[in-house]
Amino acid sequence: MENIVKVFKGTGFSSLSAQEIEILENHLFCIDGKGMIVKRLAPSDSSYQSTLQAAKDEQKLIELKEGQYLLPGFIDLHIHAPQWAQSGTALDIPLYQWLNTYTFPLEAKFEDTAFAKKVYAHLVDTLLANGTTTGLYFATVHEEASYLLADICARKGQRGLVGKVVMDDAEQNPADYRDEDTESALADTERFIQRVKALQAETVQGVYPVVTPRFVPCCTDEALAGLGKLAEKYDVHVTSHCSESDWEHGYVKERFGKHDTQVLNDFGLLRDKSVMAHCNFLSDADAATFKETGTAIAHCPISNAYFANSVIPIKQFHEQGVEVGLGTDLSGGYDPSVYSAIRQAVISSRMLEDGVDTKKAPEERGTDHSRITVKEAFYFATVGGGESVRLPIGRLAEQYAFDAQVIDTTVAQASMPIFDENEPLEDIFQKLLYLTKRENIVSVWVQGKQINE
Amino acid sequence: MENIVKVFKGTGFSSLSAQEIEILENHLFCIDGKGMIVKRLAPSDSSYQSTLQAAKDEQKLIELKEGQYLLPGFIDLHIHAPQWAQSGTALDIPLYQWLNTYTFPLEAKFEDTAFAKKVYAHLVDTLLANGTTTGLYFATVHEEASYLLADICARKGQRGLVGKVVMDDAEQNPADYRDEDTESALADTERFIQRVKALQAETVQGVYPVVTPRFVPCCTDEALAGLGKLAEKYDVHVTSHCSESDWEHGYVKERFGKHDTQVLNDFGLLRDKSVMAHCNFLSDADAATFKETGTAIAHCPISNAYFANSVIPIKQFHEQGVEVGLGTDLSGGYDPSVYSAIRQAVISSRMLEDGVDTKKAPEERGTDHSRITVKEAFYFATVGGGESVRLPIGRLAEQYAFDAQVIDTTVAQASMPIFDENEPLEDIFQKLLYLTKRENIVSVWVQGKQINE
């Protein structure tokens, strides 16, 4: 027990594959000083009793109460941090107008770091309270405010992957909200990478700089090429938007005569640690490129209903071998909870499978073999997200970070409908995913450390 | 002030029409001993100051705090109360199998009134905590347990409309879960109506018996005809399911050679106080019948994603003059919150408008003029629901019952992203609808009385 600093005892759920969950009934999760799960023991394991006793003796045991369950912390692969200030509003116009009418003016305000601090601190607290232990963030074009976001993640204990957004094309972006020029966009990004890498060394859970061209329409060719080189030079994560809507997909086709995927790949932006949001209009060839390059899709089902003009065939892309995680896409999606993204991912996939138009005959209405189960959506929110960003997170398993949320099914006013003492754990798992409200999440742990203790 | 027992001071929101909300900034809402709003005063009204002063002097004032807002209580037009026990599970198979595999066996257990009491009490508490002040419930075939549900609503202060479910067809229903025969189904229903009417007299908020053939496939012609006559004799509410899925709609067409709507109407079941769930596959002629008879649609967007094979063109039916309210459809829908139904109603309507299949060109993908705004969904959840059941509820207006929820945007762990002291109330309204979580609902009032004080 020397290297073990905490032992959790309780029932947890973790994905084995997209189709299968492990039900870890009354398991012990032994955490070391670096916040890793170094040992996981089932009651049938020979060292279970001795480990349990030692944990008790050494006062290292944390025992879940009756009605409490452990899930991996969620990984939100697509968050526009500044847009948190307008979440729940501004959902009435299409993407292009939305950016220019609401979003760019709001993001411009983040030059003011005092304002940024207020919004970002509130957002990170909110996401943690909702069980999101890792977040992949777009900040704004401002280097200082972007660094501030990484710093807030570092201090609050969330695993943050943060991008200073690049929007350098003077003709495509508003005069008061863009990079000064291509050169400064690249220089700011490089300095940002260096600063966040330095900050990273000060944290247990890790914060990571991300190369972040907003999307192809906002960037010059030179910026895209330069960012591809920076990604390679520093071997950092890359994120952007890809083939999101009819308008955006069409714009790129017109400018380059090819799809976003090929453009991004040609500029060196599709790499092993790349995560592209939306990707609704990927062709099969695009999906193959994603698979080959190790690029993941951040599927954002709520936002897609407002801005993507379609439902992504996520089941198909995943079966083709593309990595998939989930994103809230605040504020294109209004809801900070990955639970809501899980639920909408299932619902949207069913609408793709069954179709929507009652005027059509059933066989012409939908697209067979499109729906995903809640287990698959859970997999995307945990294992899929972890693999997308190449970090050992998303499973309650050995050699993974102890990122976890404790769900209490019995809290006042939000207790779950569990009336059978012997309700199968398989059903409990489904109830956790469909019925957990914020207040059921009674504690959240990142890299072995409790948040908001 | 003699007839006034309470005066609320605060900012509220109420629908004027499906497109317009009233922003009632710092209004006074004066409630009489029967729980009705007898006077509503704006700060500019001449008697505002004197009424405010009198309320203070007479210790009748209840003042909302900074960051708190008043919304009408929500009306949930479609709840299967017994299914609460399986909410969040059993969402993997189509309607027909779902009923026989999971749902009928569960409902059969409600012969045991001790079990029924446990589930129903927990459900009514949960709905109230989520801001649902009026619920239209399907109970089970059991008269006693159905009456028990009405009694629980009566005691807990919720406005419950409760139906003993009729399923009398021996060939269509399981032997251990159906009415004994047609005669007893009708006799039980009539006695149930009489008992609930007697109970109604003991409550302030009202509880109401509802004539409830489960749906056409479960009932003999004789039962449907007999229920139509009972509805007329007692002038009570009627509810059922109508044209929900390809299978159900097709079954009725095969049995009767016509749509559910015409069948139900021919049996006298479409009346001024009728509410029919789902209605996805109504024809224009069916919708016209709904309008003529005063029958309302209970739109259940979450459940529809699992069981209705389509998205109902709700905007079109509403514009044709059909009354529309919202339903959670527990447990076909997993979520007890009408907020979630509001959000999904907007999302589903957008998917109908834009379409879902990325393989299709934009102009062939969707159905123009289908989407609804969050204001329209809010209207359905309040005014639409109230009009559907012909009760003076759903508005914060004079001559309406004071059914209300107080939303606190500032509660710990779930505070809303409001960073501008002067944020327009129009935006606050949208944030309330999109971002309210259970714990933001700090008090709930039905007919002037606070629940769970």
PDB file of N, CA, C and O in Angstrom, chain A residues 12-18 20-22 24 29 35-37 40 70-77 131-134 159 324 375-405 429 445-447:
ATOM      1  N   GLY A  12     -19.044   0.859  -9.914  1.00  0.00           N
ATOM      2  CA  GLY A  12     -18.840   1.792 -11.019  1.00  0.00           C
ATOM      3  C   GLY A  12     -19.155   1.152 -12.356  1.00  0.00           C
ATOM      4  O   GLY A  12     -19.383  -0.058 -12.454  1.00  0.00           O
ATOM      5  N   PHE A  13     -19.195   1.993 -13.355  1.00  0.00           N
ATOM      6  CA  PHE A  13     -19.476   1.541 -14.723  1.00  0.00           C
ATOM      7  C   PHE A  13     -18.432   2.144 -15.656  1.00  0.00           C
ATOM      8  O   PHE A  13     -18.127   3.339 -15.554  1.00  0.00           O
ATOM      9  N   SER A  14     -17.932   1.319 -16.572  1.00  0.00           N
ATOM     10  CA  SER A  14     -16.899   1.787 -17.482  1.00  0.00           C
ATOM     11  C   SER A  14     -17.060   1.034 -18.800  1.00  0.00           C
ATOM     12  O   SER A  14     -17.468  -0.127 -18.814  1.00  0.00           O
ATOM     13  N   SER A  15     -16.779   1.685 -19.912  1.00  0.00           N
ATOM     14  CA  SER A  15     -16.952   1.024 -21.204  1.00  0.00           C
ATOM     15  C   SER A  15     -15.831   0.051 -21.495  1.00  0.00           C
ATOM     16  O   SER A  15     -14.649   0.372 -21.299  1.00  0.00           O
ATOM     17  N   LEU A  16     -16.208  -1.128 -21.969  1.00  0.00           N
ATOM     18  CA  LEU A  16     -15.213  -2.056 -22.512  1.00  0.00           C
ATOM     19  C   LEU A  16     -15.034  -1.777 -23.996  1.00  0.00           C
ATOM     20  O   LEU A  16     -13.939  -1.792 -24.533  1.00  0.00           O
ATOM     21  N   SER A  17     -16.159  -1.556 -24.653  1.00  0.00           N
ATOM     22  CA  SER A  17     -16.170  -1.225 -26.076  1.00  0.00           C
ATOM     23  C   SER A  17     -17.413  -0.365 -26.287  1.00  0.00           C
ATOM     24  O   SER A  17     -18.145  -0.079 -25.338  1.00  0.00           O
ATOM     25  N   ALA A  18     -17.643   0.043 -27.519  1.00  0.00           N
ATOM     26  CA  ALA A  18     -18.825   0.868 -27.774  1.00  0.00           C
ATOM     27  C   ALA A  18     -20.115   0.129 -27.437  1.00  0.00           C
ATOM     28  O   ALA A  18     -21.123   0.739 -27.113  1.00  0.00           O
ATOM     29  N   GLU A  20     -20.262  -2.622 -25.139  1.00  0.00           N
ATOM     30  CA  GLU A  20     -20.262  -3.315 -23.849  1.00  0.00           C
ATOM     31  C   GLU A  20     -19.788  -2.421 -22.710  1.00  0.00           C
ATOM     32  O   GLU A  20     -18.773  -1.742 -22.838  1.00  0.00           O
ATOM     33  N   ILE A  21     -20.502  -2.509 -21.591  1.00  0.00           N
ATOM     34  CA  ILE A  21     -19.975  -1.859 -20.394  1.00  0.00           C
ATOM     35  C   ILE A  21     -19.504  -2.916 -19.396  1.00  0.00           C
ATOM     36  O   ILE A  21     -20.001  -4.033 -19.371  1.00  0.00           O
ATOM     37  N   GLU A  22     -18.547  -2.517 -18.602  1.00  0.00           N
ATOM     38  CA  GLU A  22     -18.155  -3.321 -17.454  1.00  0.00           C
ATOM     39  C   GLU A  22     -18.944  -2.831 -16.247  1.00  0.00           C
ATOM     40  O   GLU A  22     -18.960  -1.625 -15.971  1.00  0.00           O
ATOM     41  N   LEU A  24     -18.786  -2.826 -12.488  1.00  0.00           N
ATOM     42  CA  LEU A  24     -17.727  -3.064 -11.491  1.00  0.00           C
ATOM     43  C   LEU A  24     -18.343  -3.017 -10.101  1.00  0.00           C
ATOM     44  O   LEU A  24     -18.226  -2.030  -9.375  1.00  0.00           O
ATOM     45  N   PHE A  29     -10.809   0.692  -6.095  1.00  0.00           N
ATOM     46  CA  PHE A  29     -10.016   1.454  -7.053  1.00  0.00           C
ATOM     47  C   PHE A  29      -8.878   2.093  -6.259  1.00  0.00           C
ATOM     48  O   PHE A  29      -9.115   2.991  -5.447  1.00  0.00           O
ATOM     49  N   GLY A  35      -2.348  10.275  -8.971  1.00  0.00           N
ATOM     50  CA  GLY A  35      -3.760  10.296  -9.357  1.00  0.00           C
ATOM     51  C   GLY A  35      -4.140   9.230 -10.364  1.00  0.00           C
ATOM     52  O   GLY A  35      -5.195   9.315 -11.003  1.00  0.00           O
ATOM     53  N   MET A  36      -3.277   8.211 -10.503  1.00  0.00           N
ATOM     54  CA  MET A  36      -3.575   7.125 -11.440  1.00  0.00           C
ATOM     55  C   MET A  36      -4.210   5.941 -10.703  1.00  0.00           C
ATOM     56  O   MET A  36      -3.905   5.691  -9.534  1.00  0.00           O
ATOM     57  N   ILE A  37      -5.071   5.224 -11.419  1.00  0.00           N
ATOM     58  CA  ILE A  37      -5.598   3.965 -10.882  1.00  0.00           C
ATOM     59  C   ILE A  37      -4.507   2.912 -11.105  1.00  0.00           C
ATOM     60  O   ILE A  37      -4.244   2.520 -12.244  1.00  0.00           O
ATOM     61  N   ARG A  40      -7.074  -2.231  -9.677  1.00  0.00           N
ATOM     62  CA  ARG A  40      -8.536  -2.316  -9.582  1.00  0.00           C
ATOM     63  C   ARG A  40      -8.887  -3.726  -9.190  1.00  0.00           C
ATOM     64  O   ARG A  40      -8.478  -4.667  -9.865  1.00  0.00           O
ATOM     65  N   LEU A  70     -20.205   5.192  -9.303  1.00  0.00           N
ATOM     66  CA  LEU A  70     -19.042   5.863  -9.866  1.00  0.00           C
ATOM     67  C   LEU A  70     -19.080   5.768 -11.397  1.00  0.00           C
ATOM     68  O   LEU A  70     -19.268   4.697 -11.957  1.00  0.00           O
ATOM     69  N   LEU A  71     -18.926   6.901 -12.053  1.00  0.00           N
ATOM     70  CA  LEU A  71     -18.757   6.922 -13.509  1.00  0.00           C
ATOM     71  C   LEU A  71     -17.446   7.629 -13.821  1.00  0.00           C
ATOM     72  O   LEU A  71     -16.999   8.487 -13.053  1.00  0.00           O
ATOM     73  N   PRO A  72     -16.845   7.328 -14.972  1.00  0.00           N
ATOM     74  CA  PRO A  72     -15.681   8.121 -15.385  1.00  0.00           C
ATOM     75  C   PRO A  72     -16.114   9.584 -15.572  1.00  0.00           C
ATOM     76  O   PRO A  72     -17.261   9.846 -15.948  1.00  0.00           O
ATOM     77  N   GLY A  73     -15.229  10.503 -15.301  1.00  0.00           N
ATOM     78  CA  GLY A  73     -15.515  11.892 -15.650  1.00  0.00           C
ATOM     79  C   GLY A  73     -15.723  12.003 -17.150  1.00  0.00           C
ATOM     80  O   GLY A  73     -15.158  11.225 -17.917  1.00  0.00           O
ATOM     81  N   PHE A  74     -16.537  12.971 -17.555  1.00  0.00           N
ATOM     82  CA  PHE A  74     -16.803  13.132 -18.983  1.00  0.00           C
ATOM     83  C   PHE A  74     -15.760  14.031 -19.643  1.00  0.00           C
ATOM     84  O   PHE A  74     -15.146  14.885 -19.002  1.00  0.00           O
ATOM     85  N   ILE A  75     -15.616  13.803 -20.936  1.00  0.00           N
ATOM     86  CA  ILE A  75     -14.678  14.574 -21.745  1.00  0.00           C
ATOM     87  C   ILE A  75     -15.493  15.353 -22.763  1.00  0.00           C
ATOM     88  O   ILE A  75     -16.193  14.762 -23.578  1.00  0.00           O
ATOM     89  N   ASP A  76     -15.451  16.660 -22.662  1.00  0.00           N
ATOM     90  CA  ASP A  76     -16.203  17.515 -23.580  1.00  0.00           C
ATOM     91  C   ASP A  76     -15.221  18.016 -24.640  1.00  0.00           C
ATOM     92  O   ASP A  76     -14.342  18.826 -24.347  1.00  0.00           O
ATOM     93  N   LEU A  77     -15.386  17.549 -25.855  1.00  0.00           N
ATOM     94  CA  LEU A  77     -14.388  17.814 -26.908  1.00  0.00           C
ATOM     95  C   LEU A  77     -14.617  19.119 -27.653  1.00  0.00           C
ATOM     96  O   LEU A  77     -13.857  19.421 -28.586  1.00  0.00           O
ATOM     97  N   GLY A 131     -19.761  17.243 -14.015  1.00  0.00           N
ATOM     98  CA  GLY A 131     -19.057  15.974 -14.236  1.00  0.00           C
ATOM     99  C   GLY A 131     -18.065  15.982 -15.382  1.00  0.00           C
ATOM    100  O   GLY A 131     -17.549  14.931 -15.756  1.00  0.00           O
ATOM    101  N   THR A 132     -17.798  17.152 -15.947  1.00  0.00           N
ATOM    102  CA  THR A 132     -16.845  17.245 -17.054  1.00  0.00           C
ATOM    103  C   THR A 132     -15.449  17.474 -16.482  1.00  0.00           C
ATOM    104  O   THR A 132     -15.127  18.561 -16.008  1.00  0.00           O
ATOM    105  N   THR A 133     -14.626  16.435 -16.563  1.00  0.00           N
ATOM    106  CA  THR A 133     -13.296  16.522 -15.957  1.00  0.00           C
ATOM    107  C   THR A 133     -12.229  16.948 -16.957  1.00  0.00           C
ATOM    108  O   THR A 133     -11.158  17.383 -16.566  1.00  0.00           O
ATOM    109  N   THR A 134     -12.551  16.810 -18.244  1.00  0.00           N
ATOM    110  CA  THR A 134     -11.634  17.265 -19.295  1.00  0.00           C
ATOM    111  C   THR A 134     -12.409  18.087 -20.318  1.00  0.00           C
ATOM    112  O   THR A 134     -13.475  17.667 -20.772  1.00  0.00           O
ATOM    113  N   ARG A 159      -8.779  19.277 -16.310  1.00  0.00           N
ATOM    114  CA  ARG A 159      -7.839  19.003 -17.391  1.00  0.00           C
ATOM    115  C   ARG A 159      -8.303  19.791 -18.610  1.00  0.00           C
ATOM    116  O   ARG A 159      -9.262  19.414 -19.284  1.00  0.00           O
ATOM    117  N   VAL A 324     -14.484   8.930 -32.272  1.00  0.00           N
ATOM    118  CA  VAL A 324     -15.590   9.854 -32.020  1.00  0.00           C
ATOM    119  C   VAL A 324     -15.663  10.185 -30.535  1.00  0.00           C
ATOM    120  O   VAL A 324     -15.607   9.293 -29.687  1.00  0.00           O
ATOM    121  N   LYS A 375     -25.373   3.263 -24.575  1.00  0.00           N
ATOM    122  CA  LYS A 375     -24.033   2.733 -24.268  1.00  0.00           C
ATOM    123  C   LYS A 375     -22.984   3.296 -25.222  1.00  0.00           C
ATOM    124  O   LYS A 375     -21.866   3.603 -24.817  1.00  0.00           O
ATOM    125  N   GLU A 376     -23.358   3.383 -26.495  1.00  0.00           N
ATOM    126  CA  GLU A 376     -22.409   3.945 -27.464  1.00  0.00           C
ATOM    127  C   GLU A 376     -22.159   5.426 -27.181  1.00  0.00           C
ATOM    128  O   GLU A 376     -21.026   5.904 -27.260  1.00  0.00           O
ATOM    129  N   ALA A 377     -23.215   6.145 -26.847  1.00  0.00           N
ATOM    130  CA  ALA A 377     -23.040   7.577 -26.553  1.00  0.00           C
ATOM    131  C   ALA A 377     -22.168   7.768 -25.310  1.00  0.00           C
ATOM    132  O   ALA A 377     -21.328   8.673 -25.246  1.00  0.00           O
ATOM    133  N   PHE A 378     -22.356   6.905 -24.328  1.00  0.00           N
ATOM    134  CA  PHE A 378     -21.525   6.938 -23.113  1.00  0.00           C
ATOM    135  C   PHE A 378     -20.061   6.649 -23.465  1.00  0.00           C
ATOM    136  O   PHE A 378     -19.137   7.309 -22.961  1.00  0.00           O
ATOM    137  N   TYR A 379     -19.875   5.677 -24.327  1.00  0.00           N
ATOM    138  CA  TYR A 379     -18.516   5.349 -24.793  1.00  0.00           C
ATOM    139  C   TYR A 379     -17.874   6.570 -25.453  1.00  0.00           C
ATOM    140  O   TYR A 379     -16.716   6.906 -25.181  1.00  0.00           O
ATOM    141  N   PHE A 380     -18.627   7.244 -26.304  1.00  0.00           N
ATOM    142  CA  PHE A 380     -18.079   8.444 -26.960  1.00  0.00           C
ATOM    143  C   PHE A 380     -17.682   9.501 -25.917  1.00  0.00           C
ATOM    144  O   PHE A 380     -16.669  10.178 -26.049  1.00  0.00           O
ATOM    145  N   ALA A 381     -18.524   9.642 -24.891  1.00  0.00           N
ATOM    146  CA  ALA A 381     -18.307  10.702 -23.887  1.00  0.00           C
ATOM    147  C   ALA A 381     -17.153  10.393 -22.956  1.00  0.00           C
ATOM    148  O   ALA A 381     -16.694  11.273 -22.223  1.00  0.00           O
ATOM    149  N   THR A 382     -16.687   9.158 -22.971  1.00  0.00           N
ATOM    150  CA  THR A 382     -15.631   8.747 -22.029  1.00  0.00           C
ATOM    151  C   THR A 382     -14.411   8.200 -22.799  1.00  0.00           C
ATOM    152  O   THR A 382     -13.494   8.947 -23.094  1.00  0.00           O
ATOM    153  N   VAL A 383     -14.488   6.942 -23.180  1.00  0.00           N
ATOM    154  CA  VAL A 383     -13.349   6.314 -23.874  1.00  0.00           C
ATOM    155  C   VAL A 383     -13.036   7.019 -25.195  1.00  0.00           C
ATOM    156  O   VAL A 383     -11.880   7.307 -25.508  1.00  0.00           O
ATOM    157  N   GLY A 384     -14.090   7.297 -25.967  1.00  0.00           N
ATOM    158  CA  GLY A 384     -13.891   7.945 -27.269  1.00  0.00           C
ATOM    159  C   GLY A 384     -13.205   9.289 -27.113  1.00  0.00           C
ATOM    160  O   GLY A 384     -12.277   9.623 -27.859  1.00  0.00           O
ATOM    161  N   GLY A 385     -13.651  10.066 -26.142  1.00  0.00           N
ATOM    162  CA  GLY A 385     -13.030  11.367 -25.896  1.00  0.00           C
ATOM    163  C   GLY A 385     -11.580  11.227 -25.482  1.00  0.00           C
ATOM    164  O   GLY A 385     -10.707  11.964 -25.947  1.00  0.00           O
ATOM    165  N   GLY A 386     -11.319  10.258 -24.605  1.00  0.00           N
ATOM    166  CA  GLY A 386      -9.952  10.055 -24.124  1.00  0.00           C
ATOM    167  C   GLY A 386      -9.009   9.643 -25.246  1.00  0.00           C
ATOM    168  O   GLY A 386      -7.898  10.159 -25.367  1.00  0.00           O
ATOM    169  N   GLU A 387      -9.490   8.724 -26.078  1.00  0.00           N
ATOM    170  CA  GLU A 387      -8.645   8.290 -27.192  1.00  0.00           C
ATOM    171  C   GLU A 387      -8.451   9.414 -28.209  1.00  0.00           C
ATOM    172  O   GLU A 387      -7.381   9.544 -28.805  1.00  0.00           O
ATOM    173  N   SER A 388      -9.469  10.221 -28.386  1.00  0.00           N
ATOM    174  CA  SER A 388      -9.376  11.336 -29.331  1.00  0.00           C
ATOM    175  C   SER A 388      -8.237  12.281 -28.971  1.00  0.00           C
ATOM    176  O   SER A 388      -7.562  12.795 -29.858  1.00  0.00           O
ATOM    177  N   VAL A 389      -8.052  12.521 -27.675  1.00  0.00           N
ATOM    178  CA  VAL A 389      -7.001  13.458 -27.262  1.00  0.00           C
ATOM    179  C   VAL A 389      -5.727  12.735 -26.792  1.00  0.00           C
ATOM    180  O   VAL A 389      -4.794  13.371 -26.295  1.00  0.00           O
ATOM    181  N   ARG A 390      -5.706  11.407 -26.984  1.00  0.00           N
ATOM    182  CA  ARG A 390      -4.495  10.610 -26.678  1.00  0.00           C
ATOM    183  C   ARG A 390      -4.034  10.769 -25.234  1.00  0.00           C
ATOM    184  O   ARG A 390      -2.851  10.957 -24.956  1.00  0.00           O
ATOM    185  N   LEU A 391      -4.995  10.699 -24.325  1.00  0.00           N
ATOM    186  CA  LEU A 391      -4.651  10.754 -22.907  1.00  0.00           C
ATOM    187  C   LEU A 391      -5.258   9.536 -22.215  1.00  0.00           C
ATOM    188  O   LEU A 391      -6.282   9.015 -22.670  1.00  0.00           O
ATOM    189  N   PRO A 392      -4.641   9.071 -21.128  1.00  0.00           N
ATOM    190  CA  PRO A 392      -5.140   7.877 -20.432  1.00  0.00           C
ATOM    191  C   PRO A 392      -6.316   8.228 -19.529  1.00  0.00           C
ATOM    192  O   PRO A 392      -6.216   8.205 -18.303  1.00  0.00           O
ATOM    193  N   ILE A 393      -7.429   8.598 -20.134  1.00  0.00           N
ATOM    194  CA  ILE A 393      -8.621   9.025 -19.390  1.00  0.00           C
ATOM    195  C   ILE A 393      -9.858   8.404 -20.045  1.00  0.00           C
ATOM    196  O   ILE A 393      -9.817   7.970 -21.192  1.00  0.00           O
ATOM    197  N   GLY A 394     -10.954   8.344 -19.271  1.00  0.00           N
ATOM    198  CA  GLY A 394     -12.219   7.875 -19.832  1.00  0.00           C
ATOM    199  C   GLY A 394     -12.619   6.473 -19.404  1.00  0.00           C
ATOM    200  O   GLY A 394     -13.694   5.996 -19.761  1.00  0.00           O
ATOM    201  N   ARG A 395     -11.760   5.808 -18.645  1.00  0.00           N
ATOM    202  CA  ARG A 395     -12.106   4.477 -18.132  1.00  0.00           C
ATOM    203  C   ARG A 395     -11.799   4.402 -16.640  1.00  0.00           C
ATOM    204  O   ARG A 395     -10.841   5.013 -16.172  1.00  0.00           O
ATOM    205  N   LEU A 396     -12.584   3.608 -15.942  1.00  0.00           N
ATOM    206  CA  LEU A 396     -12.246   3.278 -14.557  1.00  0.00           C
ATOM    207  C   LEU A 396     -11.421   1.995 -14.617  1.00  0.00           C
ATOM    208  O   LEU A 396     -11.902   0.909 -14.337  1.00  0.00           O
ATOM    209  N   ALA A 397     -10.189   2.150 -15.050  1.00  0.00           N
ATOM    210  CA  ALA A 397      -9.357   0.971 -15.304  1.00  0.00           C
ATOM    211  C   ALA A 397      -7.915   1.269 -14.933  1.00  0.00           C
ATOM    212  O   ALA A 397      -7.521   2.437 -14.833  1.00  0.00           O
ATOM    213  N   GLU A 398      -7.162   0.229 -14.731  1.00  0.00           N
ATOM    214  CA  GLU A 398      -5.761   0.402 -14.353  1.00  0.00           C
ATOM    215  C   GLU A 398      -4.991   1.134 -15.450  1.00  0.00           C
ATOM    216  O   GLU A 398      -5.256   0.944 -16.635  1.00  0.00           O
ATOM    217  N   GLN A 399      -4.061   1.941 -14.994  1.00  0.00           N
ATOM    218  CA  GLN A 399      -3.235   2.777 -15.877  1.00  0.00           C
ATOM    219  C   GLN A 399      -4.007   3.947 -16.495  1.00  0.00           C
ATOM    220  O   GLN A 399      -3.534   4.580 -17.437  1.00  0.00           O
ATOM    221  N   TYR A 400      -5.188   4.191 -15.945  1.00  0.00           N
ATOM    222  CA  TYR A 400      -5.938   5.396 -16.327  1.00  0.00           C
ATOM    223  C   TYR A 400      -5.939   6.361 -15.148  1.00  0.00           C
ATOM    224  O   TYR A 400      -5.871   5.946 -13.990  1.00  0.00           O
ATOM    225  N   ALA A 401      -6.038   7.650 -15.486  1.00  0.00           N
ATOM    226  CA  ALA A 401      -6.170   8.660 -14.436  1.00  0.00           C
ATOM    227  C   ALA A 401      -7.488   8.453 -13.702  1.00  0.00           C
ATOM    228  O   ALA A 401      -8.485   8.064 -14.322  1.00  0.00           O
ATOM    229  N   PHE A 402      -7.487   8.702 -12.396  1.00  0.00           N
ATOM    230  CA  PHE A 402      -8.755   8.622 -11.666  1.00  0.00           C
ATOM    231  C   PHE A 402      -9.512   9.945 -11.853  1.00  0.00           C
ATOM    232  O   PHE A 402      -9.422  10.866 -11.059  1.00  0.00           O
ATOM    233  N   ASP A 403     -10.228  10.004 -12.968  1.00  0.00           N
ATOM    234  CA  ASP A 403     -11.159  11.103 -13.262  1.00  0.00           C
ATOM    235  C   ASP A 403     -12.543  10.507 -13.100  1.00  0.00           C
ATOM    236  O   ASP A 403     -12.931   9.615 -13.865  1.00  0.00           O
ATOM    237  N   ALA A 404     -13.290  10.986 -12.148  1.00  0.00           N
ATOM    238  CA  ALA A 404     -14.537  10.279 -11.849  1.00  0.00           C
ATOM    239  C   ALA A 404     -15.591  11.221 -11.285  1.00  0.00           C
ATOM    240  O   ALA A 404     -15.289  12.307 -10.800  1.00  0.00           O
ATOM    241  N   GLN A 405     -16.834  10.789 -11.387  1.00  0.00           N
ATOM    242  CA  GLN A 405     -17.947  11.500 -10.768  1.00  0.00           C
ATOM    243  C   GLN A 405     -18.734  10.493  -9.929  1.00  0.00           C
ATOM    244  O   GLN A 405     -18.953   9.357 -10.341  1.00  0.00           O
ATOM    245  N   PHE A 429     -27.504   1.565 -14.555  1.00  0.00           N
ATOM    246  CA  PHE A 429     -26.605   2.283 -15.462  1.00  0.00           C
ATOM    247  C   PHE A 429     -27.399   3.164 -16.434  1.00  0.00           C
ATOM    248  O   PHE A 429     -27.086   4.338 -16.643  1.00  0.00           O
ATOM    249  N   TRP A 445     -13.922  14.148  -9.268  1.00  0.00           N
ATOM    250  CA  TRP A 445     -12.495  13.917  -9.030  1.00  0.00           C
ATOM    251  C   TRP A 445     -11.726  14.020 -10.336  1.00  0.00           C
ATOM    252  O   TRP A 445     -12.148  13.458 -11.344  1.00  0.00           O
ATOM    253  N   VAL A 446     -10.623  14.744 -10.300  1.00  0.00           N
ATOM    254  CA  VAL A 446      -9.747  14.803 -11.470  1.00  0.00           C
ATOM    255  C   VAL A 446      -8.349  14.394 -11.028  1.00  0.00           C
ATOM    256  O   VAL A 446      -7.805  14.955 -10.072  1.00  0.00           O
ATOM    257  N   GLN A 447      -7.802  13.415 -11.718  1.00  0.00           N
ATOM    258  CA  GLN A 447      -6.454  12.916 -11.413  1.00  0.00           C
ATOM    259  C   GLN A 447      -6.308  12.633  -9.904  1.00  0.00           C
ATOM    260  O   GLN A 447      -5.339  13.023  -9.265  1.00  0.00           O
TER     261      GLN A 447
END
